[in-house]
Amino acid sequence: MPHQTPLIATIVMGLVLAFVFGAVANRLRVSPLVGYLLAGVLVGPFTPGFVADQALANELAEIGVILLMFGVGLHFSLKDLLSVKAIAIPGAVGQIAVATLMGLGLSWAMGWPLGGGFIFGLALSVASTVVLLRALQERRLIETERGRIAVGWLIVEDLAMVLALVLLPALGGVVGQGEDPSLQGGLPSREILITLAITLGKVVAFVALMLVVGRRLIPWVLHYVVHTGSRELFRLAVLAIALGVAFGAAKLFGVSFALGAFFAGMVMSESPLSHEAANESLPLRDAFAVLFFVSVGMLFDPAILLRDPLPVLATVFIIVIGKSLAAFLIVLAFRHPLNTALLISASLAQIGEFSFILAALGVEMKLLPPEGRDLILVGAILSILLNPLAFAGIEWLKPRLERRLSGQDAGQAVPEPSGQASAAVPDPETTPQPTALRDHVVLIGYGRVGSLVGTALRDRGIPFLVIEDVDKRVKDLREQGVEVLAGNATRADVLAAANLAQARQLILAIPNVFEAGAVVQVARGINPALDIIARAHADAEVDHLTGHGATTVIMGEREIARAMIERFPAAASPDSGPAAA
């Protein structure tokens, strides 16, 4: 009996092809995101063979956005958000303005009306939530100062796009002189102000509700569920809160799904169970994030590259170069380190989900020509494909800019304003200073496991240093007088600064087995005789780390079993009979 299964077919074909092409991309040392996008192109309407349901794919992708922003919120706090407002708010607004003007200029050159050009420029100005967060997660930068600035910047962009989507219908006739007669003349300025006030009021009401009611209710719900003893119910509670708050925020307050999910995660982060909540949502989050990239790939029509090559190049230039340069200069103008400016500029060198929504609204209002929507779509595809290259480019560009900004090329130093850090000052997170320790222990990761190991090393008077990439932990360790290298241990310069060649032992307390395997492989190449201890959660992980060169791999379950066995009661003697009555 035949069955209509467009949802199952879309999920299955999307995930299977994403896995195949992602594995090939990884083998070629290219970001797996490229493989996911190509999988989307293959199941899209512009290539022969199976065609997935575009509408269903977009809704599945939206779930990925919700879960990803929820995960970011779990590692964020209101304090973190407020700490970057001084750069995130003016930076995002300034970058949106510059990119919108550049898009407006390109649309004017193509003969489009003012309204279409405005929507086109606005769509090119906003970065994709998923792409930006994936890039930060891959580099373990979300919990760093640079990562917090990027996330704060993203939140401001989301708020700006929420306002734009609400106000555009009201402003359509004023700015666009669109072809739809119903839009002619627009709305009186008083009604526009009322619409703006209502929109801002809804956003403020949602934020207030989450901070006043959500901060008490959500942790209480988690606390109640965990006492039921059901892991399944706890996992369901986490997903219900993430998706429920996001959906309610969109339907009741007009806030985006992403923003609602972010606040749900941020409120849940205040619960002691937030770490467990993050672990429970991770597998589903990754799977739906993959479907997001597949859905983007489905939009790509390769024919546009031949039909409109110059407009395509100009659009990609604005996204990848134009707005990134604007963000770079804005961050430097606020006296942040050069490396922060480069990271922000690379992170924002792409567009995504909000751009598609704006494009669809513009075409529906008959302000944006259909070719404008096509350029936005191809700009999104190509910018996402080029984004890994942007990150590779900043690694190449950074030392050259540091030399130029510090005046080394000209043989003179650039004077620094008193009381302010120069933009060219080396960032300790990316230029680690070599340690003077010898015959020491190198401890990678200072989380729940690493902190216990570090305390034991300190109590025994064993010299050690820590490699950590979470800013708060780095700050706390330095206040305690512990030597710490700030950065990701997979980077060769960080490992070199740890002086592994003369270390007595390397301890990897990080839970990510793939990252640990890469570190072990590099460390073994530096010091073939080094004693390397790592942690694992399964037999396959033990084999993986051992195969890469780890001396000893500790598996948590085995150690728990061993501790239990040690506490067995003594076996009864065979000669002993029953106790006398």
PDB file of C-alpha atoms in Angstrom, residues 157-311:
ATOM      1  CA  GLU A 157      20.748  42.162  14.672  1.00  0.00           C
ATOM      2  CA  ASP A 158      17.857  39.816  15.489  1.00  0.00           C
ATOM      3  CA  LEU A 159      16.044  42.590  17.364  1.00  0.00           C
ATOM      4  CA  ALA A 160      16.614  44.976  14.454  1.00  0.00           C
ATOM      5  CA  MET A 161      15.202  42.450  11.982  1.00  0.00           C
ATOM      6  CA  VAL A 162      12.143  41.841  14.193  1.00  0.00           C
ATOM      7  CA  LEU A 163      11.436  45.579  14.066  1.00  0.00           C
ATOM      8  CA  ALA A 164      12.071  45.665  10.319  1.00  0.00           C
ATOM      9  CA  LEU A 165       9.653  42.816   9.598  1.00  0.00           C
ATOM     10  CA  VAL A 166       6.910  44.539  11.605  1.00  0.00           C
ATOM     11  CA  LEU A 167       7.496  48.035  10.235  1.00  0.00           C
ATOM     12  CA  LEU A 168       8.103  47.252   6.565  1.00  0.00           C
ATOM     13  CA  PRO A 169       4.429  46.730   5.699  1.00  0.00           C
ATOM     14  CA  ALA A 170       3.630  50.046   7.389  1.00  0.00           C
ATOM     15  CA  LEU A 171       6.484  51.844   5.634  1.00  0.00           C
ATOM     16  CA  GLY A 172       6.137  50.084   2.268  1.00  0.00           C
ATOM     17  CA  GLY A 173       4.267  52.844   0.500  1.00  0.00           C
ATOM     18  CA  VAL A 174       6.408  55.586   2.022  1.00  0.00           C
ATOM     19  CA  VAL A 175       9.801  54.235   0.955  1.00  0.00           C
ATOM     20  CA  GLY A 176       8.985  52.066  -1.993  1.00  0.00           C
ATOM     21  CA  GLN A 177       6.330  53.386  -4.319  1.00  0.00           C
ATOM     22  CA  GLY A 178       5.662  49.715  -4.928  1.00  0.00           C
ATOM     23  CA  GLU A 179       3.555  48.304  -7.691  1.00  0.00           C
ATOM     24  CA  ASP A 180       0.806  47.284  -5.286  1.00  0.00           C
ATOM     25  CA  PRO A 181      -1.777  50.108  -5.287  1.00  0.00           C
ATOM     26  CA  SER A 182      -2.789  49.225  -1.761  1.00  0.00           C
ATOM     27  CA  LEU A 183       0.639  50.350  -0.564  1.00  0.00           C
ATOM     28  CA  GLN A 184       0.569  53.740  -2.215  1.00  0.00           C
ATOM     29  CA  GLY A 185       0.689  56.669   0.141  1.00  0.00           C
ATOM     30  CA  GLY A 186       1.782  54.595   3.114  1.00  0.00           C
ATOM     31  CA  LEU A 187       0.550  55.279   6.607  1.00  0.00           C
ATOM     32  CA  PRO A 188       0.527  58.552   8.509  1.00  0.00           C
ATOM     33  CA  SER A 189       3.578  59.089  10.661  1.00  0.00           C
ATOM     34  CA  ARG A 190       1.397  58.881  13.788  1.00  0.00           C
ATOM     35  CA  GLU A 191       0.294  55.353  12.888  1.00  0.00           C
ATOM     36  CA  ILE A 192       3.881  54.372  12.116  1.00  0.00           C
ATOM     37  CA  LEU A 193       4.954  55.592  15.545  1.00  0.00           C
ATOM     38  CA  ILE A 194       2.106  53.668  17.153  1.00  0.00           C
ATOM     39  CA  THR A 195       3.154  50.495  15.294  1.00  0.00           C
ATOM     40  CA  LEU A 196       6.765  51.010  16.424  1.00  0.00           C
ATOM     41  CA  ALA A 197       5.680  51.595  20.029  1.00  0.00           C
ATOM     42  CA  ILE A 198       3.525  48.443  20.036  1.00  0.00           C
ATOM     43  CA  THR A 199       6.375  46.361  18.625  1.00  0.00           C
ATOM     44  CA  LEU A 200       8.884  47.662  21.158  1.00  0.00           C
ATOM     45  CA  GLY A 201       6.328  47.184  23.899  1.00  0.00           C
ATOM     46  CA  LYS A 202       5.859  43.525  22.977  1.00  0.00           C
ATOM     47  CA  VAL A 203       9.615  42.919  22.982  1.00  0.00           C
ATOM     48  CA  VAL A 204      10.006  44.620  26.356  1.00  0.00           C
ATOM     49  CA  ALA A 205       7.024  42.684  27.737  1.00  0.00           C
ATOM     50  CA  PHE A 206       8.535  39.374  26.605  1.00  0.00           C
ATOM     51  CA  VAL A 207      11.952  40.154  28.093  1.00  0.00           C
ATOM     52  CA  ALA A 208      10.361  41.304  31.357  1.00  0.00           C
ATOM     53  CA  LEU A 209       8.201  38.169  31.535  1.00  0.00           C
ATOM     54  CA  MET A 210      11.239  35.934  31.051  1.00  0.00           C
ATOM     55  CA  LEU A 211      13.358  37.789  33.604  1.00  0.00           C
ATOM     56  CA  VAL A 212      10.643  38.081  36.257  1.00  0.00           C
ATOM     57  CA  VAL A 213       8.530  34.943  35.825  1.00  0.00           C
ATOM     58  CA  GLY A 214      10.762  32.704  33.694  1.00  0.00           C
ATOM     59  CA  ARG A 215      13.756  32.979  36.038  1.00  0.00           C
ATOM     60  CA  ARG A 216      11.657  31.438  38.809  1.00  0.00           C
ATOM     61  CA  LEU A 217       9.386  29.107  36.885  1.00  0.00           C
ATOM     62  CA  ILE A 218      11.829  27.390  34.500  1.00  0.00           C
ATOM     63  CA  PRO A 219      14.437  26.371  37.140  1.00  0.00           C
ATOM     64  CA  TRP A 220      11.577  25.210  39.395  1.00  0.00           C
ATOM     65  CA  VAL A 221      10.169  22.995  36.628  1.00  0.00           C
ATOM     66  CA  LEU A 222      13.599  21.426  36.008  1.00  0.00           C
ATOM     67  CA  HIS A 223      14.127  20.897  39.737  1.00  0.00           C
ATOM     68  CA  TYR A 224      10.719  19.197  40.025  1.00  0.00           C
ATOM     69  CA  VAL A 225      11.285  16.954  36.993  1.00  0.00           C
ATOM     70  CA  VAL A 226      14.735  15.800  38.064  1.00  0.00           C
ATOM     71  CA  HIS A 227      13.268  14.610  41.364  1.00  0.00           C
ATOM     72  CA  THR A 228      10.925  12.286  39.486  1.00  0.00           C
ATOM     73  CA  GLY A 229      14.002  10.223  38.657  1.00  0.00           C
ATOM     74  CA  SER A 230      13.028   9.942  34.980  1.00  0.00           C
ATOM     75  CA  ARG A 231      15.801  10.897  32.562  1.00  0.00           C
ATOM     76  CA  GLU A 232      13.343  10.641  29.680  1.00  0.00           C
ATOM     77  CA  LEU A 233      11.000  13.132  31.328  1.00  0.00           C
ATOM     78  CA  PHE A 234      13.903  15.502  32.042  1.00  0.00           C
ATOM     79  CA  ARG A 235      14.981  15.394  28.385  1.00  0.00           C
ATOM     80  CA  LEU A 236      11.402  16.042  27.319  1.00  0.00           C
ATOM     81  CA  ALA A 237      11.115  18.968  29.749  1.00  0.00           C
ATOM     82  CA  VAL A 238      14.240  20.608  28.295  1.00  0.00           C
ATOM     83  CA  LEU A 239      12.959  20.317  24.721  1.00  0.00           C
ATOM     84  CA  ALA A 240       9.439  21.417  25.700  1.00  0.00           C
ATOM     85  CA  ILE A 241      10.784  24.548  27.395  1.00  0.00           C
ATOM     86  CA  ALA A 242      13.077  25.437  24.479  1.00  0.00           C
ATOM     87  CA  LEU A 243      10.490  24.932  21.747  1.00  0.00           C
ATOM     88  CA  GLY A 244       7.528  26.144  23.805  1.00  0.00           C
ATOM     89  CA  VAL A 245       9.093  29.448  24.821  1.00  0.00           C
ATOM     90  CA  ALA A 246      10.349  30.076  21.269  1.00  0.00           C
ATOM     91  CA  PHE A 247       6.915  29.376  19.776  1.00  0.00           C
ATOM     92  CA  GLY A 248       5.107  31.434  22.403  1.00  0.00           C
ATOM     93  CA  ALA A 249       7.501  34.348  21.924  1.00  0.00           C
ATOM     94  CA  ALA A 250       6.800  34.374  18.193  1.00  0.00           C
ATOM     95  CA  LYS A 251       3.027  33.959  18.395  1.00  0.00           C
ATOM     96  CA  LEU A 252       2.234  36.113  21.430  1.00  0.00           C
ATOM     97  CA  PHE A 253       4.926  38.801  21.330  1.00  0.00           C
ATOM     98  CA  GLY A 254       6.032  38.919  17.689  1.00  0.00           C
ATOM     99  CA  VAL A 255       9.607  38.053  18.695  1.00  0.00           C
ATOM    100  CA  SER A 256      11.650  35.743  16.472  1.00  0.00           C
ATOM    101  CA  PHE A 257      11.910  32.033  17.301  1.00  0.00           C
ATOM    102  CA  ALA A 258      15.675  32.439  17.699  1.00  0.00           C
ATOM    103  CA  LEU A 259      15.414  35.288  20.180  1.00  0.00           C
ATOM    104  CA  GLY A 260      12.766  33.502  22.230  1.00  0.00           C
ATOM    105  CA  ALA A 261      14.865  30.342  22.400  1.00  0.00           C
ATOM    106  CA  PHE A 262      17.955  32.341  23.401  1.00  0.00           C
ATOM    107  CA  PHE A 263      16.153  33.891  26.377  1.00  0.00           C
ATOM    108  CA  ALA A 264      14.768  30.484  27.382  1.00  0.00           C
ATOM    109  CA  GLY A 265      18.313  29.100  27.458  1.00  0.00           C
ATOM    110  CA  MET A 266      19.687  32.152  29.249  1.00  0.00           C
ATOM    111  CA  VAL A 267      17.055  31.837  32.001  1.00  0.00           C
ATOM    112  CA  MET A 268      17.657  28.080  32.288  1.00  0.00           C
ATOM    113  CA  SER A 269      21.410  28.722  32.619  1.00  0.00           C
ATOM    114  CA  GLU A 270      20.781  29.982  36.157  1.00  0.00           C
ATOM    115  CA  SER A 271      19.694  26.482  37.185  1.00  0.00           C
ATOM    116  CA  PRO A 272      22.327  24.058  38.559  1.00  0.00           C
ATOM    117  CA  LEU A 273      20.947  21.587  36.013  1.00  0.00           C
ATOM    118  CA  SER A 274      21.850  23.739  32.998  1.00  0.00           C
ATOM    119  CA  HIS A 275      24.895  21.622  32.113  1.00  0.00           C
ATOM    120  CA  GLU A 276      22.789  18.476  32.017  1.00  0.00           C
ATOM    121  CA  ALA A 277      20.140  20.301  29.980  1.00  0.00           C
ATOM    122  CA  ALA A 278      22.764  21.299  27.406  1.00  0.00           C
ATOM    123  CA  ASN A 279      23.948  17.703  27.078  1.00  0.00           C
ATOM    124  CA  GLU A 280      20.405  16.399  26.612  1.00  0.00           C
ATOM    125  CA  SER A 281      19.574  18.844  23.813  1.00  0.00           C
ATOM    126  CA  LEU A 282      22.908  18.513  21.961  1.00  0.00           C
ATOM    127  CA  PRO A 283      22.200  15.514  19.651  1.00  0.00           C
ATOM    128  CA  LEU A 284      18.866  16.863  18.427  1.00  0.00           C
ATOM    129  CA  ARG A 285      20.369  20.326  18.052  1.00  0.00           C
ATOM    130  CA  ASP A 286      23.157  19.095  15.801  1.00  0.00           C
ATOM    131  CA  ALA A 287      20.823  17.017  13.631  1.00  0.00           C
ATOM    132  CA  PHE A 288      18.402  19.868  12.951  1.00  0.00           C
ATOM    133  CA  ALA A 289      21.251  22.325  12.394  1.00  0.00           C
ATOM    134  CA  VAL A 290      22.412  20.041   9.568  1.00  0.00           C
ATOM    135  CA  LEU A 291      18.905  20.174   8.075  1.00  0.00           C
ATOM    136  CA  PHE A 292      19.151  23.969   8.109  1.00  0.00           C
ATOM    137  CA  PHE A 293      22.122  23.896   5.758  1.00  0.00           C
ATOM    138  CA  VAL A 294      20.397  21.324   3.577  1.00  0.00           C
ATOM    139  CA  SER A 295      17.365  23.615   3.301  1.00  0.00           C
ATOM    140  CA  VAL A 296      19.599  26.532   2.297  1.00  0.00           C
ATOM    141  CA  GLY A 297      21.263  24.419  -0.396  1.00  0.00           C
ATOM    142  CA  MET A 298      17.844  23.570  -1.844  1.00  0.00           C
ATOM    143  CA  LEU A 299      17.325  27.240  -2.703  1.00  0.00           C
ATOM    144  CA  PHE A 300      20.371  27.450  -4.955  1.00  0.00           C
ATOM    145  CA  ASP A 301      19.802  27.713  -8.705  1.00  0.00           C
ATOM    146  CA  PRO A 302      23.213  27.232 -10.394  1.00  0.00           C
ATOM    147  CA  ALA A 303      21.894  28.852 -13.578  1.00  0.00           C
ATOM    148  CA  ILE A 304      22.034  32.290 -11.975  1.00  0.00           C
ATOM    149  CA  LEU A 305      25.829  32.162 -12.083  1.00  0.00           C
ATOM    150  CA  LEU A 306      25.641  32.186 -15.869  1.00  0.00           C
ATOM    151  CA  ARG A 307      22.605  34.430 -16.149  1.00  0.00           C
ATOM    152  CA  ASP A 308      23.726  37.316 -13.871  1.00  0.00           C
ATOM    153  CA  PRO A 309      27.447  36.879 -13.119  1.00  0.00           C
ATOM    154  CA  LEU A 310      28.275  40.539 -12.376  1.00  0.00           C
ATOM    155  CA  PRO A 311      25.359  41.203  -9.971  1.00  0.00           C
TER     156      PRO A 311
END
